[in-house]
Short mmCIF file of C-alpha atoms and ligand atoms in Angstrom, two decimals:
data_model
loop_
_atom_site.label_atom_id
_atom_site.label_comp_id
_atom_site.label_asym_id
_atom_site.label_seq_id
_atom_site.Cartn_x
_atom_site.Cartn_y
_atom_site.Cartn_z
CA UNK D 8 -0.48 -0.70 -0.14
CA UNK D 9 2.84 2.84 1.36
CA UNK D 10 4.64 1.57 -1.53
CA UNK D 11 2.06 2.38 -3.93
CA UNK D 12 1.23 5.77 -2.62
CA UNK D 13 5.07 6.23 -3.09
CA UNK D 14 4.68 5.27 -6.59
CA UNK D 15 1.82 7.06 -7.12
CA UNK D 16 3.32 10.81 -5.76
CA UNK D 17 6.96 9.60 -7.61
CA UNK D 18 4.58 9.53 -10.69
CA UNK D 19 2.46 13.23 -10.11
CA UNK D 20 5.61 14.10 -9.73
CA UNK D 21 7.07 13.88 -13.33
CA UNK D 22 4.08 13.22 -15.04
CA UNK D 23 3.56 16.60 -15.58
CA UNK D 24 7.32 17.22 -16.00
CA UNK D 25 6.82 14.88 -19.07
CA UNK D 26 3.90 16.53 -20.54
CA UNK D 27 5.87 19.75 -21.05
CA UNK D 28 8.29 18.24 -23.02
CA UNK D 29 5.48 16.31 -24.63
CA UNK D 30 3.80 19.28 -25.57
CA UNK D 31 7.66 21.41 -26.58
CA UNK D 32 8.27 18.40 -28.97
CA UNK D 33 4.68 18.11 -30.77
CA UNK D 34 4.30 21.77 -30.56
CA UNK D 35 7.96 22.28 -32.62
CA UNK D 36 7.04 19.10 -34.98
CA UNK D 37 3.81 20.11 -35.54
CA UNK D 38 4.69 24.04 -35.91
CA UNK D 39 3.80 25.25 -39.66
CA UNK D 40 3.79 29.18 -39.94
CA UNK D 41 0.35 30.14 -41.19
CA UNK D 42 0.85 31.96 -44.39
CA UNK D 43 1.38 35.92 -44.36
CA UNK D 44 -2.24 38.09 -44.01
CA UNK D 45 -3.92 34.74 -43.07
CA UNK D 46 -6.04 36.69 -39.55
CA UNK D 47 -4.46 40.12 -38.77
CA UNK D 48 -4.30 41.20 -35.25
CA UNK D 49 -1.68 39.37 -33.39
CA UNK D 50 -3.81 37.17 -31.27
CA UNK D 51 -6.01 36.00 -34.33
CA UNK D 52 -2.19 34.64 -35.17
CA UNK D 53 -1.49 33.63 -32.37
CA UNK D 54 -4.39 31.49 -31.60
CA UNK D 55 -4.59 29.88 -35.18
CA UNK D 56 -1.10 28.81 -34.25
CA UNK D 57 -2.37 27.05 -31.34
CA UNK D 58 -6.11 26.05 -33.52
CA UNK D 59 -4.90 25.30 -36.56
CA UNK D 60 -2.45 21.96 -35.41
CA UNK D 61 -5.02 20.88 -32.71
CA UNK D 62 -7.01 20.71 -35.94
CA UNK D 63 -5.27 18.99 -38.00
CA UNK D 64 -3.87 16.42 -35.20
CA UNK D 65 -7.85 16.31 -34.06
CA UNK D 66 -9.43 15.56 -37.17
CA UNK D 67 -6.41 16.32 -40.17
CA UNK D 68 -4.07 13.79 -39.98
CA UNK D 69 -6.26 10.89 -38.23
CA UNK D 70 -8.62 10.96 -41.51
CA UNK D 71 -6.62 10.41 -43.67
CA UNK D 72 -5.16 6.98 -41.64
CA UNK D 73 -8.53 5.67 -43.03
CA UNK D 74 -8.68 3.54 -45.63
CA UNK D 75 -12.91 3.71 -46.18
CA UNK D 76 -13.88 7.02 -47.31
CA UNK D 77 -17.64 6.58 -45.00
CA UNK D 78 -15.42 5.68 -41.81
CA UNK D 79 -13.46 8.38 -42.09
CA UNK D 80 -16.12 10.91 -42.41
CA UNK D 81 -17.35 9.20 -38.78
CA UNK D 82 -14.09 10.16 -37.65
CA UNK D 83 -14.60 12.98 -38.29
CA UNK D 84 -17.85 13.88 -37.37
CA UNK D 85 -16.97 12.89 -33.81
CA UNK D 86 -13.38 14.87 -33.79
CA UNK D 87 -15.61 18.27 -35.17
CA UNK D 88 -18.58 17.33 -32.22
CA UNK D 89 -15.53 17.06 -29.48
CA UNK D 90 -14.14 20.44 -30.18
CA UNK D 91 -16.74 21.57 -31.07
CA UNK D 92 -17.80 20.58 -26.70
CA UNK D 93 -14.22 21.55 -26.01
CA UNK D 94 -13.97 25.19 -27.81
CA UNK D 95 -17.98 25.93 -26.45
CA UNK D 96 -16.82 26.10 -22.73
CA UNK D 97 -14.19 29.25 -23.85
CA UNK D 98 -18.07 31.36 -24.80
CA UNK D 99 -18.79 33.49 -23.14
CA UNK D 100 -23.35 32.83 -23.09
CA UNK D 101 -24.17 35.85 -24.67
CA UNK D 102 -27.45 36.87 -22.69
CA UNK D 103 -30.33 35.06 -22.06
CA UNK D 104 -32.18 33.36 -25.32
CA UNK D 105 -34.98 30.22 -24.89
CA UNK D 106 -33.97 27.47 -26.79
CA UNK D 107 -36.28 24.75 -27.26
CA UNK D 108 -36.47 21.36 -30.11
CA UNK D 109 -39.39 21.26 -32.13
CA UNK D 110 -40.22 18.68 -35.39
CA UNK D 111 -42.27 20.26 -37.95
CA UNK D 112 -42.58 18.18 -40.59
CA UNK D 113 -40.27 15.77 -39.64
CA UNK D 114 -37.23 17.87 -39.19
CA UNK D 115 -35.73 18.63 -36.25
CA UNK D 116 -35.19 22.45 -35.45
CA UNK D 117 -34.09 24.18 -32.26
CA UNK D 118 -35.46 28.08 -32.05
CA UNK D 119 -33.78 30.90 -30.47
CA UNK D 120 -36.34 32.86 -28.87
CA UNK D 121 -34.36 36.12 -26.85
CA UNK D 122 -36.02 36.42 -23.32
CA UNK D 123 -39.13 37.50 -22.18
CA UNK D 124 -40.20 36.90 -25.04
CA UNK D 125 -39.95 40.94 -26.26
CA UNK D 126 -37.47 40.79 -29.77
CA UNK D 127 -37.05 43.94 -31.14
CA UNK D 128 -37.57 42.34 -34.42
CA UNK D 129 -40.91 40.73 -35.49
CA UNK D 130 -38.50 38.90 -38.25
CA UNK D 131 -36.93 35.49 -37.56
CA UNK D 132 -34.24 34.07 -39.35
CA UNK D 133 -34.00 30.98 -41.42
CA UNK D 134 -30.08 29.01 -40.12
CA UNK D 135 -28.60 26.11 -42.46
CA UNK D 136 -25.47 25.05 -40.85
CA UNK D 137 -22.24 24.24 -43.12
CA UNK D 138 -20.19 20.66 -42.60
CA UNK D 139 -20.12 19.65 -46.69
CA UNK D 140 -23.54 18.25 -46.40
CA UNK D 141 -21.48 15.54 -44.20
CA UNK D 142 -20.62 16.69 -41.01
CA UNK D 143 -21.73 18.73 -37.91
CA UNK D 144 -25.42 19.80 -36.37
CA UNK D 145 -27.29 22.15 -34.74
CA UNK D 146 -25.34 21.98 -31.25
CA UNK D 147 -22.18 22.67 -33.02
CA UNK D 148 -23.36 25.92 -33.97
CA UNK D 149 -25.33 26.29 -30.48
CA UNK D 150 -23.17 29.52 -29.37
CA UNK D 151 -23.17 31.33 -32.70
CA UNK D 152 -26.53 31.12 -33.29
CA UNK D 153 -27.37 32.39 -29.83
CA UNK D 154 -25.00 35.20 -30.12
CA UNK D 155 -26.96 36.28 -33.00
CA UNK D 156 -30.06 36.09 -31.76
CA UNK D 157 -29.44 37.67 -28.90
CA UNK D 158 -27.29 40.40 -30.06
CA UNK D 159 -30.07 40.97 -33.02
CA UNK D 160 -33.55 40.13 -30.58
CA UNK D 161 -34.49 38.21 -33.27
CA UNK D 162 -35.50 34.50 -33.70
CA UNK D 163 -33.68 32.43 -35.14
CA UNK D 164 -34.41 28.60 -36.48
CA UNK D 165 -31.73 26.19 -37.35
CA UNK D 166 -32.70 23.64 -39.12
CA UNK D 167 -31.44 20.09 -38.31
CA UNK D 168 -31.57 18.82 -41.92
CA UNK D 169 -30.28 14.69 -42.26
CA UNK D 170 -26.59 14.32 -43.77
CA UNK D 171 -24.65 12.43 -46.05
CA UNK D 172 -23.22 9.46 -47.02
CA UNK D 173 -26.82 8.79 -45.24
CA UNK D 174 -29.44 10.91 -46.71
CA UNK D 175 -28.42 11.80 -49.99
CA UNK D 176 -29.37 15.06 -52.64
CA UNK D 177 -31.74 15.84 -52.62
CA UNK D 178 -32.48 14.93 -49.14
CA UNK D 179 -31.20 18.07 -47.52
CA UNK D 180 -32.60 20.43 -49.20
CA UNK D 181 -36.07 18.95 -48.63
CA UNK D 182 -35.64 18.82 -45.08
CA UNK D 183 -35.40 22.52 -44.87
CA UNK D 184 -38.24 23.27 -47.38
CA UNK D 185 -40.33 20.77 -45.08
CA UNK D 186 -39.21 22.39 -41.72
CA UNK D 187 -39.40 26.03 -43.25
CA UNK D 188 -42.93 25.38 -45.51
CA UNK D 189 -44.44 24.20 -41.24
CA UNK D 190 -42.85 27.97 -40.14
CA UNK D 191 -44.18 30.33 -42.94
CA UNK D 192 -47.91 28.34 -41.66
CA UNK D 193 -47.12 28.98 -38.12
CA UNK D 194 -44.61 30.98 -37.55
CA UNK D 195 -46.78 34.28 -37.03
CA UNK D 196 -49.65 32.49 -35.32
CA UNK D 197 -46.43 30.26 -32.91
CA UNK D 198 -43.82 33.50 -32.34
CA UNK D 199 -45.12 36.63 -33.08
CA UNK D 200 -43.51 37.05 -36.40
CA UNK D 201 -44.15 38.71 -39.10
CA UNK D 202 -43.50 35.95 -42.21
CA UNK D 203 -42.26 38.71 -44.79
CA UNK D 204 -39.48 39.12 -42.18
CA UNK D 205 -37.71 36.45 -43.08
CA UNK D 206 -33.76 36.48 -43.54
CA UNK D 207 -31.89 32.68 -44.89
CA UNK D 208 -28.62 32.13 -44.23
CA UNK D 209 -26.10 29.51 -44.38
CA UNK D 210 -22.65 29.11 -44.30
CA UNK D 211 -20.30 26.67 -46.23
CA UNK D 212 -22.67 23.69 -47.57
CA UNK D 213 -25.25 25.22 -45.42
CA UNK D 214 -24.58 28.49 -48.06
CA UNK D 215 -25.26 25.69 -51.08
CA UNK D 216 -28.65 24.55 -49.45
CA UNK D 217 -29.64 28.50 -48.80
CA UNK D 218 -28.55 29.54 -52.02
CA UNK D 219 -30.69 26.14 -53.38
CA UNK D 220 -33.76 26.83 -51.21
CA UNK D 221 -34.12 31.06 -52.38
CA UNK D 222 -33.21 30.22 -56.14
CA UNK D 223 -35.66 27.66 -55.89
CA UNK D 224 -38.80 29.66 -54.08
CA UNK D 225 -37.73 32.40 -56.17
CA UNK D 226 -38.44 30.51 -59.69
CA UNK D 227 -41.76 28.98 -58.33
CA UNK D 228 -42.55 32.12 -57.17
CA UNK D 229 -43.52 30.49 -52.84
CA UNK D 230 -44.97 33.26 -50.89
CA UNK D 231 -43.91 34.71 -49.20
CA UNK D 232 -41.01 36.34 -50.22
CA UNK D 233 -37.33 35.75 -48.19
CA UNK D 234 -36.32 39.16 -46.96
CA UNK D 235 -32.47 38.10 -47.20
CA UNK D 236 -30.15 35.49 -47.97
CA UNK D 237 -27.23 35.30 -46.48
CA UNK D 238 -24.65 33.18 -47.99
CA UNK D 239 -21.24 32.80 -45.64
CA UNK D 240 -18.34 31.18 -47.65
CA UNK D 241 -20.89 29.21 -49.80
CA UNK D 242 -20.29 25.98 -51.86
CA UNK D 243 -21.65 26.82 -55.42
CA UNK D 244 -20.14 24.68 -58.29
CA UNK D 245 -18.00 21.50 -58.61
CA UNK D 246 -17.36 22.08 -62.52
CA UNK D 247 -14.65 23.79 -62.14
CA UNK D 248 -11.67 22.62 -58.94
CA UNK D 249 -9.29 24.38 -60.82
CA UNK D 250 -10.23 28.05 -60.24
CA UNK D 251 -7.71 30.70 -58.70
CA UNK D 252 -8.67 29.82 -55.33
CA UNK D 253 -8.09 26.45 -56.13
CA UNK D 254 -4.45 26.29 -57.21
CA UNK D 255 -3.67 28.83 -54.59
CA UNK D 256 -4.37 26.35 -51.93
CA UNK D 257 -2.42 23.34 -53.97
CA UNK D 258 0.68 25.96 -54.23
CA UNK D 259 0.14 27.80 -50.39
CA UNK D 260 -2.11 26.14 -48.24
CA UNK D 261 -2.05 22.49 -48.37
CA UNK D 262 -1.15 20.14 -44.92
CA UNK D 263 -3.60 23.21 -43.37
CA UNK D 264 -6.70 22.17 -41.65
CA UNK D 265 -7.76 24.43 -44.58
CA UNK D 266 -10.52 22.96 -46.22
CA UNK D 267 -8.69 21.02 -49.43
CA UNK D 268 -9.85 19.75 -53.06
CA UNK D 269 -9.55 16.24 -52.69
CA UNK D 270 -12.38 16.69 -49.12
CA UNK D 271 -14.79 18.80 -51.58
CA UNK D 272 -14.12 16.33 -53.94
CA UNK D 273 -15.14 13.70 -51.84
CA UNK D 274 -18.32 15.59 -50.06
CA UNK D 275 -19.95 16.15 -52.87
CA UNK D 276 -19.77 12.89 -54.08
CA UNK D 277 -21.52 11.50 -50.82
CA UNK D 278 -23.99 14.34 -51.87
CA UNK D 279 -24.03 13.11 -54.61
CA UNK D 280 -25.17 9.51 -54.29
CA UNK D 281 -21.68 7.50 -54.63
CA UNK D 282 -20.14 5.44 -52.66
CA UNK D 283 -17.03 6.84 -51.97
CA UNK D 284 -15.68 3.38 -50.48
CA UNK D 285 -16.22 1.84 -54.05
CA UNK D 286 -15.13 4.64 -55.89
CA UNK D 287 -12.54 6.90 -54.05
CA UNK D 288 -9.85 6.64 -56.55
CA UNK D 289 -11.68 8.88 -58.67
CA UNK D 290 -10.95 11.59 -56.93
CA UNK D 291 -7.32 12.46 -58.02
CA UNK D 292 -8.84 13.23 -61.54
CA UNK D 293 -11.82 14.87 -60.21
CA UNK D 294 -9.88 17.80 -58.85
CA UNK D 295 -8.24 17.97 -62.34
CA UNK D 296 -11.89 18.80 -63.89
CA UNK D 297 -11.95 15.51 -65.33
CA UNK D 298 -15.28 14.78 -64.29
CA UNK D 299 -16.20 17.40 -66.37
CA UNK D 300 -18.11 16.00 -68.99
CA UNK D 301 -17.21 17.43 -72.71
CA UNK D 302 -21.05 18.63 -73.64
CA UNK D 303 -21.32 20.69 -70.56
CA UNK D 304 -17.84 21.82 -70.94
CA UNK D 305 -19.14 24.85 -72.09
CA UNK D 306 -22.15 25.93 -70.24
CA UNK D 307 -20.08 25.42 -67.19
CA UNK D 308 -16.97 27.73 -68.38
CA UNK D 309 -19.84 30.29 -69.54
CA UNK D 310 -20.61 30.80 -66.39
CA UNK D 311 -17.09 30.50 -64.71
CA UNK D 312 -15.84 32.89 -67.06
CA UNK D 313 -15.69 35.70 -64.41
CA UNK D 314 -12.68 34.19 -63.11
CA UNK D 315 -10.83 36.64 -65.38
CA UNK D 316 -11.86 39.48 -63.45
CA UNK D 317 -11.15 37.98 -60.17
CA UNK D 318 -8.29 36.48 -61.29
CA UNK D 319 -7.49 41.05 -62.02
CA UNK D 320 -8.50 42.02 -58.78
CA UNK D 321 -7.32 39.34 -56.35
CA UNK D 322 -3.48 38.58 -56.21
CA UNK D 323 -2.75 36.71 -53.21
CA UNK D 324 -0.63 39.22 -51.72
CA UNK D 325 1.47 38.90 -55.21
CA UNK D 326 2.19 35.24 -54.83
CA UNK D 327 2.57 33.66 -57.98
CA UNK D 328 -0.74 31.26 -58.55
CA UNK D 329 -0.06 28.37 -60.88
CA UNK D 330 -1.11 27.88 -64.21
CA UNK D 331 -3.63 25.76 -64.64
CA UNK D 332 -2.66 22.04 -64.89
CA UNK D 333 -3.58 19.22 -67.68
CA UNK D 334 -6.69 17.47 -66.69
CA UNK D 335 -6.76 13.47 -66.20
CA UNK D 336 -10.04 12.92 -67.88
CA UNK D 337 -12.32 9.78 -66.60
CA UNK D 338 -15.66 9.04 -68.08
CA UNK D 339 -16.66 7.04 -65.13
CA UNK D 340 -16.65 10.18 -63.06
CA UNK D 341 -18.19 12.29 -65.92
CA UNK D 342 -20.82 9.48 -66.58
CA UNK D 343 -21.38 9.50 -62.14
CA UNK D 344 -21.41 13.56 -62.02
CA UNK D 345 -23.09 14.66 -65.25
CA UNK D 346 -26.50 14.82 -63.43
CA UNK D 347 -25.12 16.99 -61.35
CA UNK D 348 -22.33 19.51 -62.13
CA UNK D 349 -25.18 21.45 -63.90
CA UNK D 350 -27.71 20.85 -61.92
CA UNK D 351 -28.87 24.18 -60.47
CA UNK D 352 -30.26 22.54 -57.39
CA UNK D 353 -26.86 20.55 -56.85
CA UNK D 354 -24.45 23.67 -57.98
CA UNK D 355 -26.74 26.40 -57.55
CA UNK D 356 -24.05 28.41 -59.48
CA UNK D 357 -25.35 27.28 -62.43
CA UNK D 358 -28.90 28.70 -62.18
CA UNK D 359 -29.52 31.10 -65.18
CA UNK D 360 -32.35 33.06 -63.95
CA UNK D 361 -31.04 35.10 -61.11
CA UNK D 362 -34.15 37.25 -61.08
CA UNK D 363 -36.38 37.59 -58.68
CA UNK D 364 -34.10 36.96 -56.04
CA UNK D 365 -34.02 38.71 -52.71
CA UNK D 366 -31.47 41.11 -51.42
CA UNK D 367 -28.44 39.05 -50.80
CA UNK D 368 -25.10 39.06 -48.36
CA UNK D 369 -22.01 36.72 -49.77
CA UNK D 370 -19.31 36.93 -47.64
CA UNK D 371 -15.88 35.62 -49.13
CA UNK D 372 -12.44 34.88 -47.42
CA UNK D 373 -9.42 35.19 -49.30
CA UNK D 374 -7.62 32.03 -47.81
CA UNK D 375 -10.29 29.65 -48.92
CA UNK D 376 -10.67 27.50 -51.87
CA UNK D 377 -14.40 28.50 -52.60
CA UNK D 378 -12.99 31.72 -52.43
CA UNK D 379 -13.67 32.54 -56.40
CA UNK D 380 -17.12 30.75 -56.51
CA UNK D 381 -18.33 33.34 -54.07
CA UNK D 382 -16.89 36.45 -56.36
CA UNK D 383 -18.07 35.13 -59.75
CA UNK D 384 -22.07 34.92 -57.51
CA UNK D 385 -21.42 38.04 -56.26
CA UNK D 386 -21.10 39.81 -59.57
CA UNK D 387 -23.96 37.88 -61.55
CA UNK D 388 -26.39 38.51 -58.84
CA UNK D 389 -25.56 42.58 -59.02
CA UNK D 390 -25.74 41.56 -62.80
CA UNK D 391 -29.16 40.50 -62.72
CA UNK D 392 -30.15 43.40 -60.77
CA UNK D 393 -30.05 41.68 -57.28
CA UNK D 394 -29.71 43.93 -54.42
CA UNK D 395 -26.32 42.27 -53.63
CA UNK D 396 -23.78 43.31 -51.19
CA UNK D 397 -20.62 41.20 -50.81
CA UNK D 398 -17.94 41.10 -48.09
CA UNK D 399 -14.47 40.54 -49.37
CA UNK D 400 -12.47 39.39 -45.21
CA UNK D 401 -8.76 39.97 -47.25
CA UNK D 402 -7.58 37.75 -44.16
CA UNK D 403 -10.16 35.63 -43.57
CA UNK D 404 -10.46 31.92 -43.88
CA UNK D 405 -13.34 28.96 -44.65
CA UNK D 406 -15.33 28.62 -41.75
CA UNK D 407 -13.55 30.78 -39.72
CA UNK D 408 -17.10 31.64 -37.70
CA UNK D 409 -16.71 28.36 -35.83
CA UNK D 410 -14.13 30.43 -33.97
CA UNK D 411 -16.25 33.40 -33.68
CA UNK D 412 -15.64 33.79 -29.62
CA UNK D 413 -12.16 33.30 -29.75
CA UNK D 414 -10.81 35.33 -32.90
CA UNK D 415 -11.94 38.79 -33.82
CA UNK D 416 -11.81 38.75 -37.73
CA UNK D 417 -14.28 36.58 -36.43
CA UNK D 418 -16.51 38.36 -34.31
CA UNK D 419 -16.04 41.38 -36.67
CA UNK D 420 -17.53 39.84 -39.45
CA UNK D 421 -20.20 38.13 -37.21
CA UNK D 422 -21.20 42.17 -36.53
CA UNK D 423 -21.00 42.64 -40.51
CA UNK D 424 -24.10 39.87 -41.07
CA UNK D 425 -26.11 41.02 -37.63
CA UNK D 426 -25.95 44.61 -39.41
CA UNK D 427 -27.12 43.09 -42.98
CA UNK D 428 -29.45 40.96 -41.85
CA UNK D 429 -31.21 43.19 -39.35
CA UNK D 430 -31.02 45.70 -41.74
CA UNK D 431 -32.81 43.28 -44.90
CA UNK D 432 -35.87 42.04 -41.52
CA UNK D 433 -36.16 46.12 -41.19
CA UNK D 434 -36.31 47.02 -44.99
CA UNK D 435 -38.43 43.92 -45.99
C1 NAG B 522 -43.14 34.05 -23.03
O1 NAG B 522 -43.98 33.37 -23.35
C2 NAG B 522 -44.39 32.10 -23.94
C3 NAG B 522 -45.05 31.44 -23.69
O2 NAG B 522 -46.08 31.68 -24.76
C4 NAG B 522 -44.87 31.84 -21.37
O3 NAG B 522 -44.93 30.79 -21.08
C5 NAG B 522 -43.41 32.95 -20.85
O4 NAG B 522 -44.14 33.16 -19.52
C6 NAG B 522 -43.73 34.22 -21.86
N1 NAG B 522 -42.55 34.70 -20.74
C7 NAG B 522 -42.97 36.23 -20.27
C8 NAG B 522 -41.71 37.04 -20.01
O5 NAG B 522 -43.30 36.80 -20.93
C1 NAG B 523 2.13 43.90 -56.09
O1 NAG B 523 2.42 44.22 -56.95
C2 NAG B 523 1.51 45.30 -56.87
C3 NAG B 523 2.87 46.00 -58.38
O2 NAG B 523 4.13 45.04 -59.19
C4 NAG B 523 2.34 46.16 -56.19
O3 NAG B 523 1.59 47.53 -56.65
C5 NAG B 523 1.47 46.18 -54.90
O4 NAG B 523 1.71 47.04 -54.24
C6 NAG B 523 1.90 44.72 -54.19
N1 NAG B 523 1.17 44.46 -53.07
C7 NAG B 523 1.65 44.20 -52.72
C8 NAG B 523 0.65 43.44 -51.30
O5 NAG B 523 2.92 43.28 -52.28
C1 NAG B 524 -45.27 42.95 -42.43
O1 NAG B 524 -43.73 43.14 -42.67
C2 NAG B 524 -44.63 43.62 -44.44
C3 NAG B 524 -43.86 44.35 -44.54
O2 NAG B 524 -42.65 45.56 -44.06
C4 NAG B 524 -45.57 45.14 -43.65
O3 NAG B 524 -46.54 45.01 -44.81
C5 NAG B 524 -46.64 44.63 -43.33
O4 NAG B 524 -47.87 45.37 -42.79
C6 NAG B 524 -46.53 43.50 -42.14
N1 NAG B 524 -47.81 43.25 -41.54
C7 NAG B 524 -48.24 42.59 -39.81
C8 NAG B 524 -49.20 41.54 -39.69
O5 NAG B 524 -47.93 43.57 -39.12
#
């Protein structure tokens, strides 16, 4: 007994020393200087020099060890859930918000109502979370949505749509639309909301779903009209995976725990219902654009032709961008992806008629392979006469809003979004 106790005291003394040595060594091994301009304040950069390697260890490295991509998805889901709960500990609760789960036409939704029933607006925001159609959930976005609900004193509805690969395209869209239809039918009675003052908002893949839903409502002339759409670094297309922002990733951002081209290919293909455990070998050809059949090429490049504008405007702090590389054709990938690449419900950037859409805010970030598609969509909306505000965060990165309570840049972006959204609600 005594001996054991002695030993444990001895162990207690040595453990912190070993942990410190271990942390110093791993910290040194994992250290990778962030690119110039990646977040701006000293604080933000310091935080990201901890968060980025932590993300690499938590999911980026392990996810690459799975032979089955579907197991990789499961692992990443778990890792992100755990991480977001850990980060959640640091989060200011941002005041009192009444939070309740509901089920609307079979879709679970979480309703955030600033308390005392006295909201400063009679509008509402429909929030659709990101995560490549396969990751994330409403709880993971709790701190962000709660903050916006509280600060805007506005009702927020966060939609728990089903994820791929279990539920494939267009399941997620239909889940969201089912919940939204219910809200438009009962929101006025149940929550005192004026349903002409409803804004839809989504980030990343949630930005894709928000765009698609707004477009479908516009095309059908659905009533009530949305008061606005907020598209936060949205995924909008996969017909050109060699845009400038994609190529910048290959030359400068490879190996960081940022959204990478391979993952985008995997997640889109899971969403398209392709068995990626069988078809993972198609990914290298897909990221070269080898999945785009010849007969779709001109339709896709017509839309992507705005990229010349982008290439002139943004030079990534003068780092040279590599030239497009050779496309490695895959007829199998072309057959599999044919139904999706120019289908606006899957790739909303490809929708030709953009009239009748509500006022739009498009958020893009410099350090994001999806930057260019966001910029192109913003341009196209403006050309189509849709009142559009585009904000480009020169020092921002994909998914930064998930760190809104840690990073000044992300927090500022939340402020910008809140201000624009309140305006859209009040001007509806
Ligand atoms: C707010 O409304 C709920 C249900 O409509 C009610 O139970 C609650 O007492 C109200 N709270 C206040 C502070 O008025
Ligand atoms: C990039 O290059 C242009 C022209 O060579 C120069 O005017 C500009 O200041 C440079 N920008 C940066 C951030 O270095
Ligand atoms: C709802 O908002 C619209 C647009 O501001 C306004 O015209 C309408 O009167 C409002 N309806 C109610 C019931 O307040």
